């Protein structure tokens, strides 16, 4: 890199200085520190900070975003000065550089000289839009990991321990006074308003520096100039000069002070017109990357198909769940009532004929998981002939006949008869209205709403959202898609499709296929496939924490972790997503968290107990409702010890129903207490499960297949926690 905003491409035979000299005469005075320019730069930073914070203090609420932008960007001016001081280019005095640099870094809560040393960490966050978090990662590393490494004698770290200790004492001493004083005088909202939000904006700009420093390519130009919008550079004290320093690629020691950035850029543009390439900050190069449209390929029963041009009656969401997967289980689960002859005709039309393969069944689909499609890893045997296959055929036949009679009675199609009835729609509307009516009371701080709102929010989600994401509310896929996105506080639809539909429902209690077996394997062991560890001794406590915090963790942290790793709970590989889709998902998760847990600190300002209770209690109660309705359904000893190669029999053996005659439990769980019937026919609305339950029971009895159920909630809870306790033993 050349200086701070210019990136120079050098050959192996020439040095950086020689390469620059070959293209133009660079003014040497721009490389020299100047006390006058340094004073002007400091004055500008102070003035812009004054304008930003005066606006925050005096401006009406609707102008706060503008003031936050100015204040947060102005803080980057301090970062720019500190970076100059770290490089000893701000002024000629090393002592003044060190003192001023330390002062500038105090508001950022970062030790001096930590920018360059911590910048190379967190490169894994360059993936997709997660780069916006990289500055925060750098901040954590600079505050905790890096000082510890220095104090313990880490390698390649030249900063003196004595200087670091003095720096840390000043830094943490300041904040031990600053945070309590600010909170006591301005309250929690004041702390967010005047410090945390401007600092988040500052970290955003610093993350853009880290992003661009990794993204710049030098294939078409010898010198690259990286530019921000001019007003941003002005407010932020030319902080774009940080970019090259972050890469630490300036071995010749050619450094330009930030206050000479503009003049240096003009000199380069005029002196190296043929060799220059300018890279400007834009939303495109930050958030979006070209996403190649892929063919819609999948495998069904060992044969490859291309459904790119197929207009699926169930909509684009459902068919895309099988993209680049062995979608056999998904295919069978979602078409139990469709004519086999009709399905065979459609499949034949879209079958891939590979003339180069002697083996017709050899896959040409780029499977997301390496274990899919291999015969030795096939979970189910789909060949007809066994006693269990006879059970499955008779089960589908009798349930199909039931819905045929229902369709005739109601005057609707067979498929419509399996979806929500008018009575179920009425129940869904009642739950929705109850939830919506409670919101104003909750926002106004009525204590009863702390309990009623999260319970009604769960009833609403269980009755509508769960069925919608199983395509079981309506035959119109768009209705299901809209309703499936109506409870962001319960789940991320993207992750729910991966975890619940693709993984859990197709392969319940199958290791490395069912994500629900490995939510927190380091602390909770609910299946023999998880190796026992010391923390599992205390998993009764861990499970209790998961029951109260699990929904919140699943809503925010699990999706982000899955996007980073590309796989959900070591089981389900994520489908290929565009950068825009990833960015939209992450922003949506963060926005949901901010809405759920942020407004209380503004609305109830000055009432700390109400702020805390209205933030924490609904989250805990909603999570408890979610866990009660889901964790009892598969995680008992009798469910985890049995399996079958027949898909339908396996669903019965690994599922557990409870309180099947209780209408109250049915409403509370959204029908999830009828888990066996639900797993057999996931696209059937829960309102029909009680009616088809006798069919399933009688056939299980006829074919001697265990039907696992509990007569009461207490019995079901007892079975689950007994299993948790047993699995905690080595």
PDB file of N, CA and C in Angstrom, residues 215-255:
ATOM      1  N   UNK A 215     -10.876  -5.936   0.280  1.00  0.00           N
ATOM      2  CA  UNK A 215     -11.593  -6.151  -0.969  1.00  0.00           C
ATOM      3  C   UNK A 215     -10.875  -5.582  -2.183  1.00  0.00           C
ATOM      4  N   UNK A 216      -9.966  -4.630  -1.956  1.00  0.00           N
ATOM      5  CA  UNK A 216      -9.324  -3.950  -3.082  1.00  0.00           C
ATOM      6  C   UNK A 216      -8.481  -4.934  -3.888  1.00  0.00           C
ATOM      7  N   UNK A 217      -8.710  -4.959  -5.172  1.00  0.00           N
ATOM      8  CA  UNK A 217      -7.911  -5.787  -6.077  1.00  0.00           C
ATOM      9  C   UNK A 217      -7.070  -4.865  -6.950  1.00  0.00           C
ATOM     10  N   UNK A 218      -5.855  -5.283  -7.288  1.00  0.00           N
ATOM     11  CA  UNK A 218      -4.933  -4.421  -8.022  1.00  0.00           C
ATOM     12  C   UNK A 218      -4.528  -5.026  -9.359  1.00  0.00           C
ATOM     13  N   UNK A 219      -5.461  -5.655 -10.024  1.00  0.00           N
ATOM     14  CA  UNK A 219      -5.138  -6.321 -11.278  1.00  0.00           C
ATOM     15  C   UNK A 219      -5.049  -5.365 -12.459  1.00  0.00           C
ATOM     16  N   UNK A 220      -5.850  -4.299 -12.427  1.00  0.00           N
ATOM     17  CA  UNK A 220      -5.954  -3.439 -13.598  1.00  0.00           C
ATOM     18  C   UNK A 220      -5.263  -2.097 -13.434  1.00  0.00           C
ATOM     19  N   UNK A 221      -4.671  -1.843 -12.295  1.00  0.00           N
ATOM     20  CA  UNK A 221      -4.039  -0.546 -12.085  1.00  0.00           C
ATOM     21  C   UNK A 221      -2.861  -0.690 -11.146  1.00  0.00           C
ATOM     22  N   UNK A 222      -1.868   0.167 -11.331  1.00  0.00           N
ATOM     23  CA  UNK A 222      -0.712   0.155 -10.450  1.00  0.00           C
ATOM     24  C   UNK A 222      -1.038   0.809  -9.128  1.00  0.00           C
ATOM     25  N   UNK A 223      -1.822   1.883  -9.164  1.00  0.00           N
ATOM     26  CA  UNK A 223      -2.155   2.627  -7.955  1.00  0.00           C
ATOM     27  C   UNK A 223      -3.663   2.709  -7.823  1.00  0.00           C
ATOM     28  N   UNK A 224      -4.169   2.392  -6.649  1.00  0.00           N
ATOM     29  CA  UNK A 224      -5.599   2.431  -6.380  1.00  0.00           C
ATOM     30  C   UNK A 224      -5.881   3.493  -5.332  1.00  0.00           C
ATOM     31  N   UNK A 225      -6.808   4.385  -5.618  1.00  0.00           N
ATOM     32  CA  UNK A 225      -7.221   5.420  -4.673  1.00  0.00           C
ATOM     33  C   UNK A 225      -8.585   5.037  -4.116  1.00  0.00           C
ATOM     34  N   UNK A 226      -8.689   4.930  -2.811  1.00  0.00           N
ATOM     35  CA  UNK A 226      -9.948   4.571  -2.160  1.00  0.00           C
ATOM     36  C   UNK A 226     -10.625   5.825  -1.629  1.00  0.00           C
ATOM     37  N   UNK A 227     -11.831   6.095  -2.099  1.00  0.00           N
ATOM     38  CA  UNK A 227     -12.506   7.347  -1.763  1.00  0.00           C
ATOM     39  C   UNK A 227     -13.846   7.097  -1.094  1.00  0.00           C
ATOM     40  N   UNK A 228     -14.140   7.929  -0.093  1.00  0.00           N
ATOM     41  CA  UNK A 228     -15.457   7.991   0.527  1.00  0.00           C
ATOM     42  C   UNK A 228     -16.157   9.244   0.006  1.00  0.00           C
ATOM     43  N   UNK A 229     -17.471   9.364   0.183  1.00  0.00           N
ATOM     44  CA  UNK A 229     -18.124  10.638  -0.146  1.00  0.00           C
ATOM     45  C   UNK A 229     -17.421  11.792   0.557  1.00  0.00           C
ATOM     46  N   UNK A 230     -17.253  12.893  -0.126  1.00  0.00           N
ATOM     47  CA  UNK A 230     -16.425  13.976   0.400  1.00  0.00           C
ATOM     48  C   UNK A 230     -16.932  14.505   1.734  1.00  0.00           C
ATOM     49  N   UNK A 231     -18.266  14.582   1.907  1.00  0.00           N
ATOM     50  CA  UNK A 231     -18.786  15.114   3.170  1.00  0.00           C
ATOM     51  C   UNK A 231     -18.490  14.154   4.321  1.00  0.00           C
ATOM     52  N   UNK A 232     -18.435  12.846   4.016  1.00  0.00           N
ATOM     53  CA  UNK A 232     -18.075  11.875   5.045  1.00  0.00           C
ATOM     54  C   UNK A 232     -16.608  12.032   5.422  1.00  0.00           C
ATOM     55  N   UNK A 233     -15.753  12.204   4.422  1.00  0.00           N
ATOM     56  CA  UNK A 233     -14.332  12.421   4.696  1.00  0.00           C
ATOM     57  C   UNK A 233     -14.119  13.685   5.524  1.00  0.00           C
ATOM     58  N   UNK A 234     -14.888  14.739   5.225  1.00  0.00           N
ATOM     59  CA  UNK A 234     -14.742  16.010   5.945  1.00  0.00           C
ATOM     60  C   UNK A 234     -15.144  15.848   7.409  1.00  0.00           C
ATOM     61  N   UNK A 235     -16.339  15.262   7.631  1.00  0.00           N
ATOM     62  CA  UNK A 235     -16.817  15.099   9.010  1.00  0.00           C
ATOM     63  C   UNK A 235     -15.921  14.138   9.780  1.00  0.00           C
ATOM     64  N   UNK A 236     -15.445  13.093   9.111  1.00  0.00           N
ATOM     65  CA  UNK A 236     -14.658  12.066   9.777  1.00  0.00           C
ATOM     66  C   UNK A 236     -13.167  12.292   9.784  1.00  0.00           C
ATOM     67  N   UNK A 237     -12.711  13.493   9.415  1.00  0.00           N
ATOM     68  CA  UNK A 237     -11.282  13.791   9.486  1.00  0.00           C
ATOM     69  C   UNK A 237     -10.447  12.927   8.561  1.00  0.00           C
ATOM     70  N   UNK A 238     -10.953  12.677   7.328  1.00  0.00           N
ATOM     71  CA  UNK A 238     -10.223  11.867   6.345  1.00  0.00           C
ATOM     72  C   UNK A 238      -9.827  10.499   6.902  1.00  0.00           C
ATOM     73  N   UNK A 239     -10.796   9.838   7.540  1.00  0.00           N
ATOM     74  CA  UNK A 239     -10.460   8.558   8.157  1.00  0.00           C
ATOM     75  C   UNK A 239     -10.171   7.472   7.129  1.00  0.00           C
ATOM     76  N   UNK A 240     -10.477   7.710   5.843  1.00  0.00           N
ATOM     77  CA  UNK A 240     -10.173   6.698   4.831  1.00  0.00           C
ATOM     78  C   UNK A 240      -8.680   6.447   4.688  1.00  0.00           C
ATOM     79  N   UNK A 241      -7.845   7.328   5.267  1.00  0.00           N
ATOM     80  CA  UNK A 241      -6.401   7.089   5.238  1.00  0.00           C
ATOM     81  C   UNK A 241      -6.000   5.901   6.105  1.00  0.00           C
ATOM     82  N   UNK A 242      -6.939   5.406   6.925  1.00  0.00           N
ATOM     83  CA  UNK A 242      -6.634   4.269   7.794  1.00  0.00           C
ATOM     84  C   UNK A 242      -6.493   2.980   6.988  1.00  0.00           C
ATOM     85  N   UNK A 243      -7.140   2.918   5.826  1.00  0.00           N
ATOM     86  CA  UNK A 243      -7.298   1.645   5.128  1.00  0.00           C
ATOM     87  C   UNK A 243      -5.974   0.936   4.884  1.00  0.00           C
ATOM     88  N   UNK A 244      -5.017   1.642   4.289  1.00  0.00           N
ATOM     89  CA  UNK A 244      -3.768   0.959   3.963  1.00  0.00           C
ATOM     90  C   UNK A 244      -3.004   0.553   5.206  1.00  0.00           C
ATOM     91  N   UNK A 245      -3.091   1.362   6.257  1.00  0.00           N
ATOM     92  CA  UNK A 245      -2.381   1.021   7.491  1.00  0.00           C
ATOM     93  C   UNK A 245      -2.907  -0.274   8.093  1.00  0.00           C
ATOM     94  N   UNK A 246      -4.216  -0.514   7.929  1.00  0.00           N
ATOM     95  CA  UNK A 246      -4.805  -1.720   8.491  1.00  0.00           C
ATOM     96  C   UNK A 246      -4.204  -2.980   7.874  1.00  0.00           C
ATOM     97  N   UNK A 247      -3.791  -2.902   6.635  1.00  0.00           N
ATOM     98  CA  UNK A 247      -3.192  -4.060   5.985  1.00  0.00           C
ATOM     99  C   UNK A 247      -1.712  -4.206   6.289  1.00  0.00           C
ATOM    100  N   UNK A 248      -1.114  -3.158   6.871  1.00  0.00           N
ATOM    101  CA  UNK A 248       0.298  -3.209   7.256  1.00  0.00           C
ATOM    102  C   UNK A 248       1.176  -3.645   6.076  1.00  0.00           C
ATOM    103  N   UNK A 249       0.910  -3.048   4.915  1.00  0.00           N
ATOM    104  CA  UNK A 249       1.646  -3.438   3.716  1.00  0.00           C
ATOM    105  C   UNK A 249       2.473  -2.275   3.199  1.00  0.00           C
ATOM    106  N   UNK A 250       3.138  -1.593   4.083  1.00  0.00           N
ATOM    107  CA  UNK A 250       3.910  -0.432   3.687  1.00  0.00           C
ATOM    108  C   UNK A 250       5.346  -0.584   4.182  1.00  0.00           C
ATOM    109  N   UNK A 251       6.072  -1.553   3.674  1.00  0.00           N
ATOM    110  CA  UNK A 251       7.407  -1.833   4.199  1.00  0.00           C
ATOM    111  C   UNK A 251       8.397  -0.712   3.961  1.00  0.00           C
ATOM    112  N   UNK A 252       8.149   0.137   2.946  1.00  0.00           N
ATOM    113  CA  UNK A 252       9.084   1.224   2.676  1.00  0.00           C
ATOM    114  C   UNK A 252       8.925   2.388   3.636  1.00  0.00           C
ATOM    115  N   UNK A 253       7.864   2.372   4.451  1.00  0.00           N
ATOM    116  CA  UNK A 253       7.682   3.417   5.441  1.00  0.00           C
ATOM    117  C   UNK A 253       7.210   4.738   4.866  1.00  0.00           C
ATOM    118  N   UNK A 254       6.601   4.737   3.669  1.00  0.00           N
ATOM    119  CA  UNK A 254       6.068   5.968   3.085  1.00  0.00           C
ATOM    120  C   UNK A 254       4.698   6.204   3.682  1.00  0.00           C
ATOM    121  N   UNK A 255       4.572   7.271   4.488  1.00  0.00           N
ATOM    122  CA  UNK A 255       3.338   7.532   5.211  1.00  0.00           C
ATOM    123  C   UNK A 255       2.919   8.970   5.016  1.00  0.00           C
TER     124      UNK A 255
END
